């Protein structure tokens, strides 16, 4: 495979003539580049008026490779042939070089140019490109490629330092100005004698602008030259190969992309996301550009106006900068009613709002770069999880969150500089287990998680935020205007017709199972747990009537018989002959759930066996609910026209090998809104560690 390198435009703030004098001092040897062993002139010629000077040199470079490789190759140095075409009139120097050593096995071509800066004639620009094609090399092709590119990029960086060294030397010796070339009068007969026979391979072939010379088109972005100073000031430190990838990808976009060319900062994010693998970054960027065009994302900040409900209940907003100058976004997720927002505005509106936050983040990064005079390419998010509970694990909400993560990861890579997660409650590991597999590993490394009050003091927020920026609700000095969130009133929920129009009812029905509960005929779901520690999570909505929810553990499988692990059995499963406390035990205290409520909860299992979720009709006060109804009760319930309860439910088992977090962190997990309290431990087995949240 051919490896290519393209440098940015490097600027010397000296006139072309002075730079040329410094360049000539590099020959015939250059102590500042140790691998350069020396050179000799093979051929030299001048134009009749002296404006064009052509020099062909043979240059020897030491092979900086392992001794074994040098021994196999049989050489201690390699020879390159360099042709320089210096045009004093046009003020250009075009350089071409190729290898003579191993030319039938390895092909190296290099093109360089020194030209006058297009906006300042007293400055000089340098640009360089090269290609490496290793056809065969004694089975060491990969090793040679790595050695060659490493040595080449090191010499590229050293080359500018060498020119600056000789420039300083000239100035220290009193040479700070060299007059520009002017044509000298030449007699006609002298011109004929001096010119001699025309060599078609010399001057004409190397005329500036010929096919052999590199393109001198300067890459620009919004009027700024893509030169070394611009890269350092606006994009940050890049290695020569990273600079080359950026320039190659931009050139490719300019030649092939018909739409708006993204800014260099945007292109660079995709290169970083793919570790500067050019083909992978190009594919990712093209897919994102197509997505942006399809959804008109470029116009989002001008056209998007969040609904008033979202502005009131979406607990997120921008708040100054972090200690490194990154824009700071605060999201109080624990105080936000994600389920209520989903039911009130819909998933698409929430996604649109998240995209607007990311677009605004990029805009603020550009502003910080201009303000600070150094590159700011990412922003920081402070995520407050106080109040996070099982309500936030509502399955359609989690699915919507995963979709948003996927969209952001694909289209806004490397925009998150740091994520500070504070006041993470014990239920957080469940959410983390569900979402972390969908987050890029590079992004996960930017997460810092604090539980309790660990964010206070040294090692906490003060390491990343100035004290006067830390929000007041986290004990800081800054008044934070981010909305506090809160429960969205059910009166603001979309109607069923509106939800159907948004395709939400269909999506939610794909997630949930429906069940009817009759008097004397509970609905039960059995799960076989093969290992001791797992997490059972549940989420259900009571559509009609009042029910009592319980969780049981049994040592043997109830009817209708054995199943494959992980499959579901439902209906009425507990055998009439079973005795509570002997054949099965209650591991969750009964929870009364009223019509219209939404309940989410979890349970950390202690032992293997069968676990049963049970919903039975709530008996009026004064009567006793029977967990094991008789046959007559069931038949009466089935044939009587009496009331029945209806619910939608979902459950999931997170096995220990899939659980991203400590099992013990979920033990005794309770919520201020929980209907289960410490009294849960009064169950017959005493093995329950869970939390449930009721949404009223």
XYZ file of C-alpha atoms in Angstrom:
696
model
C 0.000 0.000 0.000
C 1.269 3.472 -0.897
C 1.771 5.745 2.116
C 1.318 9.441 1.418
C 2.338 12.506 3.380
C 1.235 16.100 2.869
C 2.514 18.871 5.108
C 0.681 22.061 5.968
C 2.027 25.370 4.708
C 4.841 26.433 7.040
C 5.626 30.124 7.162
C 9.034 31.745 7.704
C 8.606 35.418 8.532
C 11.632 36.303 6.424
C 12.019 37.307 2.747
C 12.453 34.583 0.154
C 16.054 35.619 -0.694
C 17.188 35.343 2.928
C 15.512 31.948 3.321
C 17.312 30.730 0.181
C 20.658 31.812 1.639
C 19.860 29.837 4.802
C 18.779 26.855 2.696
C 22.096 26.786 0.789
C 24.009 26.601 4.087
C 22.535 23.089 4.593
C 24.887 21.743 1.921
C 27.062 19.821 1.412
C 26.576 18.530 4.989
C 24.140 19.419 7.759
C 25.262 18.623 11.327
C 21.783 19.481 12.641
C 20.354 16.426 10.825
C 22.591 13.511 11.952
C 21.204 11.024 9.399
C 22.269 13.361 6.547
C 25.807 12.170 5.786
C 26.613 14.527 2.921
C 25.940 15.423 -0.703
C 27.687 16.128 -3.987
C 26.571 18.064 -7.059
C 25.921 15.840 -10.097
C 24.791 18.513 -12.560
C 24.251 22.246 -12.518
C 22.925 24.753 -15.069
C 21.628 28.322 -15.300
C 19.381 30.195 -17.665
C 20.993 32.876 -19.870
C 19.767 35.705 -17.668
C 20.638 33.855 -14.443
C 17.040 33.835 -13.269
C 16.733 30.026 -13.137
C 19.324 27.884 -11.397
C 19.062 24.065 -11.580
C 21.136 21.848 -9.283
C 21.044 18.053 -9.143
C 22.617 16.464 -6.057
C 23.308 12.984 -4.796
C 22.523 12.840 -1.061
C 23.573 10.105 1.344
C 21.419 9.284 4.378
C 22.307 6.883 7.154
C 19.856 3.991 7.582
C 18.355 4.424 11.042
C 17.186 0.808 11.325
C 17.907 -2.245 13.511
C 21.284 -3.857 12.852
C 19.673 -7.113 11.646
C 17.707 -5.260 8.967
C 20.799 -3.339 7.827
C 22.762 -6.584 7.644
C 20.083 -8.322 5.551
C 19.783 -5.313 3.234
C 23.575 -5.084 2.979
C 23.740 -1.283 3.262
C 24.668 1.260 5.926
C 23.335 4.246 4.000
C 20.936 5.025 1.139
C 21.301 7.435 -1.777
C 18.689 9.964 -2.878
C 18.846 12.140 -5.977
C 17.557 15.667 -5.415
C 16.779 18.189 -8.153
C 16.380 21.845 -7.163
C 14.894 24.422 -9.545
C 15.427 27.916 -8.136
C 13.660 30.718 -9.987
C 14.863 34.088 -8.699
C 12.518 35.995 -10.953
C 9.372 34.182 -9.770
C 10.861 33.783 -6.272
C 10.191 30.025 -6.098
C 12.256 26.957 -5.292
C 10.868 23.602 -6.438
C 12.527 20.469 -5.075
C 12.083 16.895 -6.229
C 13.798 13.868 -4.729
C 13.702 10.116 -5.301
C 15.668 7.159 -4.008
C 18.311 5.356 -6.032
C 19.074 2.680 -3.444
C 16.641 -0.285 -3.702
C 14.697 1.601 -6.382
C 13.317 -1.691 -7.726
C 11.983 -2.643 -4.250
C 11.079 0.693 -2.660
C 9.875 3.863 -4.398
C 10.141 7.158 -2.515
C 9.107 10.420 -4.159
C 9.251 13.797 -2.473
C 8.075 17.225 -3.668
C 8.803 20.482 -1.829
C 8.322 24.145 -2.628
C 9.394 27.489 -1.216
C 7.189 30.357 -2.397
C 6.382 33.920 -1.427
C 3.498 34.293 0.996
C 0.464 35.431 -1.049
C -0.497 38.098 1.505
C 2.945 39.272 2.648
C 5.786 39.406 0.127
C 8.359 39.586 2.918
C 7.377 36.145 4.207
C 8.157 32.738 2.710
C 5.928 29.635 2.595
C 7.165 26.049 2.580
C 5.084 23.034 1.557
C 6.042 19.393 1.294
C 4.506 16.125 0.080
C 5.889 12.621 -0.269
C 4.878 9.058 -1.082
C 6.311 5.693 -0.045
C 5.605 2.483 -1.966
C 7.290 -0.662 -0.614
C 6.928 -3.364 -3.262
C 9.121 -5.991 -1.632
C 11.839 -5.927 0.979
C 13.013 -9.398 2.055
C 9.798 -9.990 4.046
C 10.333 -6.889 6.221
C 7.811 -4.656 4.412
C 5.776 -3.698 7.508
C 8.852 -3.062 9.644
C 10.460 -0.940 6.935
C 7.278 1.089 6.450
C 7.110 1.969 10.151
C 10.827 2.837 10.300
C 10.690 4.947 7.132
C 7.630 6.970 8.119
C 8.892 7.510 11.650
C 12.271 8.744 10.397
C 10.696 10.868 7.676
C 8.266 12.699 9.958
C 11.067 13.310 12.463
C 13.191 14.886 9.736
C 10.224 16.997 8.557
C 9.918 18.528 11.994
C 13.682 19.001 12.184
C 13.806 20.668 8.746
C 12.092 23.876 9.849
C 14.332 24.126 12.910
C 17.408 23.804 10.678
C 16.325 26.662 8.382
C 15.566 28.856 11.412
C 18.996 27.959 12.844
C 20.794 29.169 9.703
C 18.555 32.244 9.453
C 19.584 33.239 12.967
C 23.212 32.536 12.071
C 23.031 34.811 9.010
C 21.409 37.605 11.015
C 23.991 37.280 13.805
C 26.718 37.648 11.150
C 25.137 40.882 9.920
C 23.217 39.541 6.921
C 19.603 40.545 7.461
C 18.726 41.622 3.917
C 19.554 40.257 0.456
C 18.473 42.283 -2.584
C 15.960 40.763 -4.952
C 17.143 39.479 -8.313
C 17.268 41.904 -11.214
C 18.131 40.907 -14.799
C 21.636 41.823 -15.965
C 22.206 43.046 -19.568
C 23.430 40.130 -21.706
C 24.974 40.457 -25.219
C 23.288 38.331 -27.884
C 26.395 36.291 -28.772
C 27.136 35.644 -25.082
C 23.596 34.427 -24.598
C 23.995 31.950 -27.492
C 27.345 30.665 -26.192
C 26.161 30.456 -22.590
C 22.971 28.668 -23.434
C 24.651 25.954 -25.521
C 22.658 22.959 -26.726
C 19.200 22.773 -25.153
C 18.706 19.880 -22.755
C 15.011 19.060 -22.942
C 15.217 17.416 -19.532
C 16.630 20.394 -17.694
C 15.175 23.883 -17.546
C 11.963 23.422 -19.532
C 11.080 20.278 -17.652
C 11.505 22.028 -14.319
C 9.846 25.299 -15.182
C 7.615 26.544 -12.357
C 4.103 25.307 -12.903
C 5.212 22.225 -14.865
C 3.663 18.828 -14.282
C 6.524 17.785 -12.046
C 6.067 20.665 -9.621
C 3.605 20.312 -6.761
C 0.384 22.257 -6.732
C 0.903 25.585 -5.012
C -2.760 26.089 -4.206
C -2.895 27.122 -0.569
C -5.564 25.423 1.505
C -7.683 27.986 3.272
C -10.558 28.035 5.730
C -12.675 31.153 6.111
C -9.743 33.253 4.900
C -7.200 31.669 7.278
C -4.191 29.897 5.793
C -3.806 26.301 6.815
C -0.243 26.972 7.846
C 1.728 25.766 10.842
C 0.935 28.877 12.890
C -2.784 28.517 12.208
C -2.705 24.834 13.201
C -0.926 25.595 16.462
C -3.219 28.535 17.249
C -6.599 27.072 16.255
C -6.235 23.286 16.139
C -3.560 22.461 18.696
C -0.402 20.398 18.499
C -0.415 17.804 15.733
C 2.309 15.424 14.635
C 3.458 15.763 11.012
C 1.478 12.653 10.051
C -1.653 14.004 11.750
C -1.239 17.292 9.887
C -0.876 15.316 6.684
C -4.095 13.359 7.327
C -6.002 16.577 7.956
C -4.773 18.170 4.723
C -5.370 15.056 2.633
C -8.934 14.671 3.930
C -9.674 18.356 3.332
C -8.273 18.152 -0.221
C -10.404 15.094 -0.881
C -13.539 16.891 0.341
C -12.792 19.929 -1.820
C -12.459 17.726 -4.890
C -15.428 15.389 -4.316
C -17.938 16.897 -1.871
C -20.657 18.998 -3.477
C -22.033 20.538 -0.283
C -20.572 22.862 2.313
C -17.003 21.937 3.292
C -16.802 21.487 7.092
C -14.333 23.481 9.128
C -10.926 22.056 9.981
C -11.915 21.618 13.642
C -14.850 19.475 12.520
C -12.731 17.310 10.193
C -10.106 16.885 12.916
C -12.668 15.466 15.358
C -13.474 12.625 12.969
C -9.784 11.908 12.408
C -9.208 11.736 16.165
C -12.248 9.486 16.605
C -10.671 6.990 14.183
C -7.099 7.380 15.482
C -6.126 9.225 12.276
C -6.916 6.214 10.079
C -7.675 8.184 6.929
C -10.080 5.760 5.211
C -12.109 5.085 8.361
C -12.324 8.788 9.213
C -13.382 9.604 5.642
C -16.171 7.015 5.743
C -17.421 8.240 9.133
C -17.321 11.879 8.052
C -19.140 11.214 4.770
C -21.953 9.396 6.569
C -22.247 12.289 9.013
C -22.300 14.917 6.237
C -25.079 12.975 4.516
C -27.007 12.811 7.809
C -26.573 16.557 8.390
C -27.886 17.330 4.921
C -30.842 14.952 5.251
C -31.941 16.440 8.594
C -30.851 20.055 7.820
C -28.701 20.144 10.939
C -26.652 23.102 9.657
C -29.766 25.278 10.058
C -30.732 23.897 13.456
C -29.501 26.796 15.598
C -31.343 29.293 13.382
C -34.600 27.332 13.172
C -34.934 25.407 16.455
C -37.121 26.877 19.164
C -37.727 24.446 22.051
C -41.344 24.177 23.260
C -42.154 26.186 26.385
C -42.733 22.934 28.284
C -39.204 21.799 27.443
C -37.708 25.113 28.550
C -39.478 24.741 31.896
C -38.862 21.069 32.678
C -35.615 20.208 30.823
C -33.030 20.632 33.597
C -30.000 21.556 31.493
C -28.157 24.688 30.412
C -24.794 26.392 29.770
C -22.850 27.812 32.712
C -19.495 29.640 32.217
C -16.332 27.558 31.520
C -14.253 24.919 33.246
C -10.705 25.524 34.521
C -9.254 24.774 31.042
C -11.519 27.251 29.258
C -13.953 24.667 27.896
C -17.640 25.672 27.776
C -19.500 24.066 30.711
C -22.918 22.442 30.339
C -24.880 21.439 33.436
C -27.515 18.680 33.311
C -29.512 17.897 36.462
C -30.714 14.525 35.213
C -31.798 13.334 38.665
C -34.265 16.231 38.899
C -35.626 15.709 35.381
C -38.804 13.751 34.638
C -37.555 11.963 31.534
C -40.661 9.793 31.296
C -42.945 12.803 31.628
C -41.010 14.720 28.963
C -41.173 11.735 26.616
C -44.941 11.533 27.076
C -45.416 15.287 26.788
C -43.227 16.262 23.812
C -42.115 12.961 22.279
C -38.773 11.382 21.467
C -38.119 13.341 18.263
C -38.437 16.713 19.998
C -36.059 15.595 22.748
C -33.550 14.352 20.161
C -33.791 17.658 18.300
C -33.085 19.512 21.529
C -30.048 17.324 22.298
C -28.703 18.030 18.797
C -29.160 21.775 19.346
C -27.117 21.493 22.561
C -24.281 19.810 20.633
C -24.437 22.409 17.849
C -24.323 25.186 20.440
C -21.385 23.432 22.128
C -19.346 23.530 18.909
C -20.203 27.191 18.413
C -19.119 28.022 21.966
C -15.836 26.123 21.478
C -15.054 28.309 18.460
C -15.815 31.410 20.514
C -13.556 30.237 23.353
C -10.757 29.564 20.850
C -10.971 33.131 19.550
C -11.255 34.594 23.050
C -8.366 32.653 24.600
C -6.085 32.524 21.566
C -5.597 28.776 21.898
C -7.564 25.808 20.594
C -10.678 24.756 22.554
C -12.187 21.816 20.668
C -14.451 20.212 23.286
C -16.795 21.094 26.134
C -17.333 19.798 29.659
C -20.574 18.400 31.051
C -21.432 18.415 34.754
C -24.060 15.715 35.349
C -25.895 15.920 38.684
C -27.649 12.640 39.519
C -29.215 13.558 42.858
C -32.766 12.203 42.700
C -31.973 9.540 40.078
C -34.211 6.540 40.703
C -35.865 3.636 38.964
C -38.283 6.002 37.238
C -35.374 7.001 35.000
C -35.067 3.350 33.903
C -38.418 3.454 32.117
C -37.629 1.298 29.072
C -38.824 3.603 26.275
C -36.802 6.371 27.937
C -33.689 4.172 28.084
C -34.180 3.196 24.427
C -34.514 6.846 23.473
C -31.352 7.647 25.462
C -29.430 4.898 23.666
C -30.587 6.262 20.317
C -29.441 9.770 21.269
C -26.060 8.413 22.387
C -25.674 6.629 19.050
C -26.546 9.746 17.034
C -24.162 11.928 19.061
C -21.322 9.372 18.920
C -21.669 9.097 15.129
C -21.946 12.802 14.353
C -20.260 14.715 17.189
C -17.151 12.649 17.964
C -14.510 14.075 20.288
C -16.717 17.016 21.323
C -16.988 15.935 24.954
C -13.801 16.846 26.785
C -14.854 15.698 30.246
C -17.984 14.363 31.975
C -18.197 15.057 35.712
C -20.869 12.848 37.285
C -21.704 13.942 40.840
C -23.994 12.591 43.574
C -24.381 9.235 41.817
C -26.906 7.182 43.831
C -26.849 3.424 44.382
C -29.236 2.845 41.482
C -26.719 4.403 39.047
C -24.914 1.086 38.275
C -28.129 -0.277 36.726
C -28.367 2.670 34.325
C -24.619 2.466 33.660
C -24.926 -1.235 32.807
C -27.634 -0.487 30.258
C -25.950 2.417 28.464
C -22.181 1.938 28.791
C -21.848 -0.717 26.036
C -23.105 1.905 23.571
C -20.547 4.542 24.551
C -17.224 4.661 22.722
C -14.284 3.515 24.842
C -12.415 6.790 24.247
C -15.466 8.680 25.522
C -15.810 6.464 28.615
C -12.256 7.380 29.631
C -13.421 10.991 30.035
C -15.988 10.101 32.727
C -15.294 10.940 36.374
C -17.911 9.579 38.783
C -18.446 10.824 42.342
C -20.934 9.307 44.774
C -22.280 11.037 47.855
C -20.292 14.139 48.754
C -16.988 12.901 47.306
C -17.086 15.720 44.763
C -16.317 18.210 47.526
C -12.759 19.042 48.535
C -9.433 18.114 46.899
C -9.739 15.646 44.039
C -13.312 16.769 43.424
C -14.848 19.550 41.353
C -12.225 22.094 42.449
C -9.704 20.229 40.276
C -11.787 20.989 37.170
C -13.870 24.092 37.986
C -12.937 27.405 39.562
C -14.609 27.796 42.952
C -16.600 30.803 41.756
C -18.036 28.670 38.910
C -19.225 25.697 41.016
C -23.063 25.908 41.163
C -24.773 26.893 44.395
C -26.784 23.652 44.564
C -23.453 21.788 44.801
C -22.147 24.022 47.566
C -20.442 26.533 45.278
C -20.606 30.301 45.031
C -22.207 30.648 41.604
C -25.935 31.153 41.180
C -26.994 28.649 38.536
C -29.955 29.505 36.299
C -30.415 25.979 34.948
C -34.097 24.941 35.309
C -34.729 22.689 38.308
C -36.897 20.251 36.370
C -39.599 18.493 38.387
C -42.499 16.207 37.503
C -44.334 17.041 34.292
C -48.105 17.252 35.028
C -49.998 14.427 33.361
C -52.408 16.996 32.009
C -49.620 18.052 29.637
C -49.092 14.543 28.219
C -49.874 13.982 24.550
C -53.181 12.307 23.775
C -53.232 8.769 22.400
C -53.935 10.196 18.929
C -50.879 12.463 19.176
C -48.740 9.581 20.433
C -49.917 7.396 17.567
C -49.066 10.183 15.128
C -45.546 10.272 16.619
C -45.315 6.450 16.315
C -44.658 6.259 20.051
C -47.519 3.941 21.050
C -46.357 1.398 18.497
C -42.761 1.615 19.738
C -43.813 1.265 23.370
C -46.146 -1.679 22.670
C -43.175 -3.431 21.071
C -41.381 -3.179 24.419
C -44.140 -4.116 26.863
C -46.355 -7.143 27.535
C -49.990 -6.655 28.429
C -51.834 -8.619 31.114
C -55.263 -8.729 32.739
C -55.695 -9.444 36.437
C -59.013 -10.847 37.679
C -60.211 -11.230 41.226
C -58.759 -14.485 42.462
C -56.630 -14.933 39.305
C -53.271 -13.134 39.702
C -50.838 -12.691 36.837
C -47.386 -14.137 37.499
C -44.106 -14.197 35.562
C -41.347 -16.701 36.393
C -37.621 -16.196 35.780
C -34.992 -18.861 36.409
C -31.779 -17.395 37.846
C -28.800 -19.722 37.463
C -26.272 -17.683 39.446
C -26.504 -16.122 42.849
C -26.017 -12.430 42.141
C -28.098 -10.900 39.385
C -30.249 -7.792 39.097
C -33.950 -8.106 38.253
C -35.501 -4.853 37.038
C -39.192 -4.215 36.376
C -41.271 -1.448 34.901
C -45.076 -1.488 34.630
C -48.023 0.865 34.152
C -51.442 0.262 35.750
C -53.988 1.026 33.038
C -57.116 0.028 34.985
C -57.919 -0.883 38.593
C -55.690 -1.283 41.633
C -53.221 -4.161 42.045
C -50.828 -5.527 44.644
C -47.324 -6.257 43.356
C -45.030 -8.828 45.041
C -41.815 -10.704 44.272
C -41.310 -14.314 45.363
C -38.437 -16.789 45.348
C -38.881 -20.543 44.921
C -36.406 -23.386 44.898
C -38.242 -25.375 42.244
C -39.820 -24.475 38.931
C -43.609 -23.986 39.070
C -46.034 -25.093 36.408
C -46.019 -25.428 33.412
C -42.689 -27.208 33.807
C -39.028 -26.692 33.056
C -37.922 -24.159 30.412
C -34.714 -22.977 28.897
C -32.927 -20.416 31.125
C -34.003 -16.859 30.365
C -37.384 -17.764 28.872
C -40.627 -16.496 30.353
C -43.594 -18.260 31.830
C -46.669 -16.230 32.725
C -50.237 -16.554 33.917
C -51.046 -18.098 37.300
C -48.053 -20.257 38.154
C -47.838 -20.796 41.927
C -49.194 -24.223 42.737
C -52.141 -24.412 45.117
C -50.308 -26.988 47.214
C -47.333 -24.734 47.854
C -46.922 -23.364 51.339
C -45.548 -19.841 51.835
C -42.362 -20.031 53.891
C -41.722 -23.671 52.940
C -41.986 -23.999 49.126
C -41.546 -20.357 48.297
C -40.848 -17.100 50.108
C -41.685 -13.448 49.616
C -38.597 -11.313 48.889
C -40.436 -8.020 48.310
C -43.051 -6.594 50.641
C -46.439 -6.209 48.868
C -46.764 -2.873 47.074
C -50.232 -1.420 46.445
C -50.326 0.178 42.982
C -53.205 2.449 42.017
C -54.752 3.013 38.603
C -52.698 5.369 36.450
C -49.461 4.825 38.345
C -46.131 3.881 36.767
C -43.794 1.715 38.829
C -40.124 0.957 38.310
C -37.907 -1.096 40.604
C -35.024 -3.528 40.928
C -33.939 -6.443 43.088
C -30.476 -7.877 43.686
C -30.750 -11.661 43.964
C -28.774 -13.571 46.577
C -29.416 -17.165 45.528
C -30.159 -19.052 42.322
C -33.614 -20.442 41.749
C -36.940 -19.245 40.368
C -38.158 -15.694 40.965
C -41.804 -14.774 40.378
C -43.248 -11.328 39.720
C -46.883 -11.315 40.849
C -49.736 -8.862 40.279
C -53.057 -9.562 41.985
C -56.196 -7.500 42.314
C -56.195 -5.229 45.334
C -58.845 -6.234 47.857
C -60.957 -3.523 49.484
C -60.124 -2.584 53.083
C -61.150 -5.163 55.596
C -60.620 -8.162 53.365
C -57.502 -10.287 53.067
C -55.852 -10.832 49.707
C -55.279 -14.515 49.001
C -52.048 -15.279 47.230
C -53.197 -18.858 46.536
C -56.825 -18.762 45.367
C -58.874 -21.913 45.108
C -60.272 -23.367 41.879
C -63.750 -22.082 42.657
C -62.405 -18.537 43.114
C -60.664 -18.638 39.757
C -63.685 -20.014 37.898
C -65.925 -17.422 39.516
C -63.528 -14.642 38.515
C -63.299 -15.841 34.928
C -67.041 -16.102 34.371
C -68.242 -13.176 36.453
C -68.799 -9.768 34.830
C -67.030 -8.120 37.756
C -64.170 -5.605 37.465
C -60.701 -6.562 36.273
C -57.314 -4.842 36.282
C -55.139 -4.256 33.248
C -51.417 -3.471 33.069
C -48.438 -3.183 30.742
C -45.181 -4.596 32.079
C -41.534 -5.118 31.198
C -38.764 -6.866 33.105
C -35.099 -7.647 32.528
C -32.416 -9.706 34.241
C -28.886 -8.308 34.310
C -26.494 -11.182 34.888
C -23.410 -10.582 37.025
C -21.017 -10.893 34.065
C -22.936 -8.126 32.284
C -23.275 -5.858 35.298
C -21.021 -2.798 35.066
C -20.848 -1.782 38.691
C -20.759 -3.223 42.156
C -23.650 -5.471 43.176
C -23.201 -4.259 46.723
C -23.761 -0.679 45.543
C -27.400 -1.571 44.894
C -28.030 -3.139 48.276
C -30.449 -1.246 50.496
C -31.028 1.155 47.600
C -34.008 3.297 48.500
C -35.676 6.379 47.137
C -37.487 9.207 48.835
C -40.494 8.385 46.677
C -40.298 4.642 47.363
C -43.246 2.732 48.753
C -40.775 0.147 50.010
C -38.662 1.076 52.998
C -36.464 -0.594 55.556
C -39.535 -2.629 56.477
C -38.763 -4.680 53.382
C -36.330 -6.687 55.470
C -39.281 -8.052 57.458
C -40.080 -10.431 54.614
C -39.823 -14.089 55.475
C -36.478 -14.657 53.784
C -34.873 -11.323 54.576
C -32.926 -11.426 51.302
C -34.369 -8.425 49.458
C -32.302 -5.426 48.456
C -34.374 -3.326 46.096
C -36.023 -0.071 45.268
C -39.310 0.771 43.612
C -40.607 4.120 42.536
C -44.225 5.060 42.067
C -45.083 7.833 39.641
C -48.343 9.431 40.658
